[in-house]
XYZ file of C-alpha atoms in Angstrom:
411
model
C 16.572 23.494 -19.125
C 15.541 23.832 -23.249
C 17.647 20.694 -23.968
C 16.007 18.475 -21.213
C 12.497 19.513 -22.658
C 13.453 18.594 -26.148
C 15.085 15.360 -25.031
C 11.722 14.487 -23.290
C 9.572 15.565 -26.325
C 11.912 13.456 -28.321
C 11.533 10.239 -26.329
C 7.392 10.931 -26.419
C 7.578 11.521 -29.943
C 9.090 8.077 -30.645
C 6.759 6.055 -27.684
C 3.767 7.474 -29.723
C 5.058 6.629 -33.073
C 5.580 3.257 -32.031
C 2.280 2.781 -30.401
C 0.757 4.153 -33.702
C 2.706 2.016 -35.830
C 1.413 -1.231 -33.842
C -2.038 -0.273 -34.001
C -2.001 0.783 -37.721
C -0.637 -2.523 -38.623
C -3.827 -3.864 -36.879
C -6.667 -1.655 -37.632
C -7.459 0.053 -41.100
C -10.309 1.953 -39.989
C -9.431 5.827 -40.384
C -11.868 6.940 -38.040
C -10.792 4.566 -35.607
C -7.190 5.902 -35.972
C -7.996 9.425 -36.029
C -10.050 9.245 -32.656
C -6.850 7.341 -31.167
C -4.716 10.551 -32.315
C -7.029 12.905 -30.902
C -7.665 10.857 -27.489
C -3.899 10.403 -27.378
C -3.144 14.079 -27.910
C -5.638 15.253 -24.859
C -4.369 12.759 -22.396
C -0.614 13.888 -23.128
C -1.770 17.813 -23.108
C -3.488 16.967 -19.681
C -0.408 15.504 -18.681
C 1.814 18.236 -19.726
C -0.617 20.861 -17.728
C -0.723 19.123 -14.640
C 3.212 18.782 -14.132
C 3.294 22.477 -15.213
C 0.585 23.533 -12.753
C 2.318 21.438 -9.533
C 2.353 23.692 -6.436
C 5.556 22.705 -4.334
C 3.470 24.968 -1.457
C 0.660 22.273 -1.512
C 2.526 19.178 -2.521
C 0.689 15.873 -3.462
C -3.119 16.582 -4.313
C -5.739 14.321 -5.841
C -5.022 15.517 -9.442
C -1.321 14.929 -9.199
C -1.932 11.122 -8.233
C -4.348 11.129 -10.867
C -2.147 12.312 -13.172
C 0.486 9.735 -12.350
C -1.798 7.140 -12.421
C -2.454 7.968 -15.817
C 1.114 8.880 -16.710
C 1.880 4.771 -15.620
C -1.558 3.479 -17.293
C -1.051 5.062 -20.880
C 2.899 5.000 -21.058
C 4.069 1.728 -19.626
C 2.223 -0.245 -21.951
C 3.660 2.197 -24.925
C 6.740 1.797 -23.601
C 6.682 -2.028 -23.729
C 5.217 -1.787 -27.427
C 8.139 0.684 -28.288
C 10.820 -1.862 -26.992
C 9.387 -4.795 -29.121
C 8.956 -2.745 -32.348
C 12.632 -1.177 -32.053
C 13.708 -4.691 -31.357
C 11.778 -5.734 -34.829
C 12.907 -2.560 -36.777
C 16.860 -3.215 -35.567
C 16.222 -6.911 -36.915
C 14.928 -5.368 -40.031
C 17.561 -3.068 -40.599
C 20.302 -5.847 -39.947
C 18.577 -8.162 -42.253
C 17.973 -5.429 -44.900
C 21.944 -4.718 -44.562
C 22.767 -8.482 -45.046
C 20.756 -8.761 -47.835
C 21.713 -5.518 -49.828
C 25.656 -6.703 -49.276
C 24.671 -10.305 -50.011
C 22.899 -9.356 -53.305
C 20.511 -12.344 -52.461
C 17.574 -10.378 -53.824
C 17.989 -7.045 -55.537
C 14.375 -6.424 -56.422
C 13.458 -6.736 -52.790
C 12.746 -3.559 -50.632
C 15.895 -2.783 -48.096
C 13.364 -3.110 -45.023
C 10.857 -5.734 -45.124
C 7.524 -4.689 -44.015
C 6.427 -4.729 -40.461
C 5.239 -7.787 -39.388
C 1.579 -7.967 -37.980
C 2.135 -11.080 -35.434
C 4.800 -8.647 -33.981
C 2.211 -5.921 -33.023
C -0.215 -8.687 -31.697
C 1.912 -9.883 -29.379
C 3.049 -6.216 -28.324
C -0.428 -5.313 -27.815
C -1.169 -8.672 -25.973
C 1.896 -7.577 -23.485
C 0.697 -4.266 -23.402
C -2.575 -5.420 -22.408
C -0.919 -6.832 -18.935
C 0.268 -4.009 -17.719
C -2.685 -1.626 -18.394
C -5.334 -3.925 -16.840
C -3.295 -4.755 -14.022
C -2.841 -0.894 -13.246
C -6.598 -0.334 -13.474
C -6.850 -3.157 -10.994
C -4.292 -1.471 -8.911
C -6.564 2.032 -9.013
C -9.542 0.161 -8.504
C -9.212 -2.458 -6.173
C -5.609 -3.115 -5.175
C -5.024 0.128 -2.856
C -7.379 -1.149 -0.351
C -6.837 -5.300 -1.172
C -5.730 -5.449 2.502
C -3.570 -8.720 3.471
C -2.932 -9.873 7.302
C 1.043 -11.609 7.003
C 1.666 -13.504 9.968
C 5.670 -14.182 10.679
C 6.896 -16.125 13.396
C 10.607 -15.013 14.238
C 12.509 -17.287 16.695
C 15.325 -16.117 19.121
C 17.547 -18.217 21.017
C 17.919 -15.237 23.916
C 14.256 -14.237 23.934
C 13.145 -14.124 27.695
C 10.530 -16.880 28.422
C 7.703 -14.620 29.557
C 7.977 -13.154 25.636
C 7.737 -16.537 24.230
C 4.749 -16.131 21.721
C 4.155 -12.455 22.276
C 2.519 -11.098 19.423
C 3.479 -7.684 17.821
C 1.095 -5.965 14.699
C 2.784 -3.648 12.873
C 1.281 -0.854 10.721
C 3.316 1.419 8.354
C 2.977 4.320 5.904
C -0.399 5.338 6.676
C -0.323 8.178 3.943
C -3.721 9.427 5.132
C -3.590 12.339 2.628
C -4.393 9.607 0.057
C -7.199 8.093 1.071
C -10.726 8.213 -0.620
C -12.575 5.404 0.726
C -14.070 5.775 4.560
C -15.612 2.320 4.297
C -12.141 0.678 3.179
C -10.351 2.560 5.827
C -12.786 0.891 8.512
C -12.331 -2.285 7.279
C -8.712 -2.297 7.462
C -9.108 -1.097 11.405
C -11.307 -4.045 11.682
C -8.516 -6.384 10.298
C -6.082 -4.980 12.693
C -8.440 -5.164 15.894
C -8.704 -9.115 15.098
C -5.270 -9.761 15.672
C -5.697 -9.595 18.991
C -1.707 -8.821 19.536
C -0.200 -7.962 22.813
C 1.289 -4.845 21.299
C 1.007 -2.632 18.313
C 3.588 -0.764 16.564
C 3.272 2.077 14.054
C 6.651 2.597 11.974
C 5.851 6.285 10.684
C 4.620 8.387 7.708
C 1.104 9.159 9.214
C 0.384 11.876 6.350
C 2.129 12.757 3.274
C 2.772 16.192 4.087
C 0.473 18.450 6.134
C -0.838 17.334 9.626
C -4.457 18.566 8.390
C -4.495 15.441 6.254
C -5.015 13.184 8.903
C -7.957 15.142 10.454
C -10.959 13.269 8.509
C -9.161 10.136 10.139
C -8.176 10.558 13.384
C -11.769 8.914 14.706
C -11.205 6.152 12.636
C -7.809 5.169 13.840
C -9.061 6.024 17.455
C -10.835 2.716 16.649
C -7.807 0.794 17.284
C -8.389 -1.020 20.273
C -6.245 -0.831 23.519
C -3.083 -3.404 23.201
C -2.166 -4.660 26.886
C 1.254 -3.797 26.465
C 1.099 -0.565 24.350
C 0.731 1.648 21.235
C 4.124 2.746 20.317
C 5.269 4.739 16.944
C 7.715 6.596 15.450
C 8.274 9.094 12.720
C 8.926 8.593 9.360
C 10.323 10.983 6.353
C 7.025 12.339 5.023
C 6.152 13.445 8.824
C 9.040 16.468 8.429
C 7.162 18.010 5.656
C 10.064 18.278 3.725
C 8.909 17.858 0.294
C 6.919 21.086 -0.157
C 7.694 24.749 0.300
C 6.572 26.392 3.230
C 5.766 30.196 3.381
C 8.210 29.783 6.736
C 10.423 28.133 8.655
C 7.684 28.903 11.797
C 5.204 27.445 9.472
C 6.966 24.126 8.868
C 7.906 23.761 12.349
C 4.390 24.101 13.505
C 3.439 21.439 10.880
C 6.193 19.068 12.396
C 4.585 19.544 15.918
C 1.017 18.899 14.779
C 2.455 15.723 13.009
C 4.080 14.786 16.119
C 0.763 15.362 18.313
C -1.262 13.360 15.645
C 0.183 10.308 16.926
C -0.891 10.816 20.587
C -4.229 11.777 19.259
C -4.614 8.488 18.028
C -3.298 6.533 21.264
C 0.262 6.057 20.006
C 3.151 6.780 22.183
C 5.747 8.655 19.993
C 9.393 7.443 20.879
C 11.426 10.175 19.679
C 15.124 8.888 19.703
C 14.339 7.015 22.967
C 13.768 3.528 24.559
C 11.038 2.300 26.832
C 11.031 -1.245 28.470
C 7.802 -3.692 28.149
C 7.593 -5.847 31.228
C 5.656 -8.969 31.167
C 5.822 -11.367 34.542
C 9.456 -11.396 36.019
C 10.959 -10.304 32.189
C 11.294 -7.406 30.151
C 12.446 -6.289 26.839
C 13.542 -2.929 25.420
C 11.590 -1.205 22.429
C 13.508 1.489 21.022
C 12.202 4.037 18.458
C 14.581 6.434 16.601
C 13.266 9.095 14.428
C 13.582 9.029 10.800
C 17.060 7.676 9.350
C 17.758 7.079 5.530
C 20.663 6.590 3.452
C 18.834 8.610 0.579
C 16.241 10.512 3.162
C 16.440 12.823 6.185
C 18.947 11.711 8.940
C 17.177 12.517 12.164
C 17.190 9.291 14.151
C 20.101 9.061 16.679
C 20.776 5.566 17.690
C 23.034 6.444 20.328
C 20.633 8.394 22.148
C 17.789 6.298 21.796
C 19.769 3.226 22.870
C 21.479 5.116 25.941
C 22.040 3.170 29.206
C 21.379 -0.287 27.068
C 23.815 -3.036 26.720
C 24.128 -6.156 24.761
C 22.344 -8.320 27.725
C 18.464 -6.658 27.251
C 16.283 -8.317 24.151
C 15.712 -5.244 21.810
C 13.218 -4.565 19.440
C 14.092 -1.284 17.148
C 11.660 0.775 14.919
C 13.358 2.870 12.356
C 11.187 4.088 9.461
C 13.835 3.522 6.511
C 15.022 -0.083 5.870
C 18.672 1.169 4.671
C 19.229 2.074 8.071
C 19.577 -1.357 8.789
C 22.828 -2.191 6.860
C 24.165 1.323 7.469
C 24.019 1.672 10.885
C 21.876 -0.770 13.172
C 23.705 -3.917 12.315
C 27.141 -2.163 12.818
C 25.976 -1.102 16.733
C 27.727 -3.147 19.548
C 24.711 -3.608 21.624
C 22.717 -5.703 19.120
C 19.356 -5.086 17.900
C 17.558 -8.573 17.555
C 14.696 -7.489 15.707
C 14.110 -4.151 13.501
C 10.726 -3.005 12.409
C 10.673 -0.793 9.079
C 8.414 -0.023 6.407
C 9.102 3.258 3.902
C 9.461 1.512 0.586
C 6.008 0.297 0.315
C 7.488 -2.538 -2.224
C 7.167 0.510 -4.644
C 3.346 -0.324 -4.912
C 4.151 -2.636 -7.777
C 5.791 -6.159 -8.158
C 5.017 -9.834 -8.161
C 4.628 -11.823 -5.343
C 4.063 -15.787 -4.671
C 4.096 -16.111 -1.316
C 7.189 -18.536 -0.229
C 8.223 -19.064 -3.998
C 9.139 -15.652 -5.893
C 9.198 -11.798 -4.821
C 10.223 -9.242 -7.049
C 9.894 -5.196 -7.217
C 11.823 -2.237 -9.037
C 12.159 -1.396 -5.139
C 14.961 -4.103 -4.769
C 17.134 -2.288 -7.077
C 17.303 0.664 -4.131
C 16.779 -1.281 -1.372
C 18.439 -4.456 -0.197
C 15.734 -5.271 2.358
C 12.258 -3.892 0.677
C 9.619 -6.189 2.092
C 9.153 -9.170 4.400
C 11.695 -10.797 6.522
C 15.743 -10.604 6.445
C 18.279 -12.019 8.409
C 21.829 -11.801 9.158
C 24.170 -13.230 12.086
C 20.950 -13.900 14.059
C 19.515 -10.498 13.769
C 16.271 -9.683 11.834
C 14.566 -6.935 10.072
C 10.986 -6.997 8.640
C 9.958 -4.500 6.298
C 6.201 -3.910 6.173
C 4.760 -2.987 3.044
C 2.652 -0.083 3.913
C -0.948 0.459 5.056
C -1.495 3.139 2.562
C -0.489 4.483 -0.739
C 1.452 7.833 -2.038
C 2.236 9.086 -5.757
C 0.926 6.527 -7.948
C -3.183 5.833 -6.754
C -2.828 2.158 -6.544
C -0.870 -0.969 -6.050
C -0.158 -3.618 -8.270
C 1.053 -6.987 -6.833
C 2.676 -5.677 -3.598
C -0.550 -5.429 -1.319
C -1.334 -3.010 1.623
C -0.023 -4.642 4.840
C -1.190 -5.554 8.048
C 1.758 -7.561 9.630
C 1.359 -10.046 13.015
C 4.844 -11.021 14.464
C 5.063 -13.566 16.871
C 8.448 -13.848 19.041
C 9.217 -17.613 19.910
C 11.936 -18.848 21.612
C 14.451 -21.319 19.644
C 16.539 -21.618 17.058
C 14.476 -22.026 13.833
C 12.801 -19.803 11.454
C 9.499 -20.619 10.606
């Protein structure tokens, strides 16, 4: 433990030293530099204090989200500065070594002085994540996007050609702080006029009470002709805090399951339902959370009991890692899987149709949007809410509208 603290302390010292050097190269005003030191110290002290006061019996709070936002806001730019100036120092050291052994200039210093333009470039690069993270906290977290996706299936029952599904996921109601923005998001959901709405888990961060102020708001989601269905996400099990007893944890879990019903959703717990339209029907299958790195409560065998390859099946499974690990290996074929969970890490770059990147892709093969293997599809919703970092940069909160089409092409 002491060694870990020492290593972290050294890393922070190096980061702060390099950031100060970059600033000192460009600014000579001593009062400004002293103010920078004092502010940096106070911010670091607040961060350390907040982490030492984290209460596992409470879990995430507004202060913990503020702290995480501050860590990213302050130290992502400083890390960029550190890497750039460290690279310059390696170059200076190499050049100095060559000069020393070549004796090309015996009167010159072993290390050349730090170049001003390198610090200027570093500060310019550091400003990009700094401003982006500020935007993410102030505007990005509620910048809802309606993403429409057509998916073609040759074996889709005729009556379901053109059937529209709205998907929301990862509400994380305990993180909300702006009722007006959430009302606007619910209006967007209702404006889609879909045939059915599906909610793929994580209604809260941890505690069922988080949703209480928002039940009336989410009850504004209008009636959908073919139903409102949901499944549980990993946060719905209350596993990330310390409970006073197993009984308290179980009561919270039962209360969370009731929440879905309180906002009009039919919660599928390792079970399926048939959606009938005209003379045709499709199977909607819902499993509890199953993740490679998270709780494995989902039971695909139980949820699909009685189904065969002949039915057209839509599966709701919160964690997309389930798709490669189990779903695609199942003998009865799930034509479309709907997931969430990743949030796209709430950070990345997206240029629709051209480019998509997030650190989430180094953890999840399927992390945002539509993916296909052997005629089977998974759509990963980027999430309705936010968690840990109180913002979104590049990966915006999403309301998905999927249109099922009969045919062989993907639009």
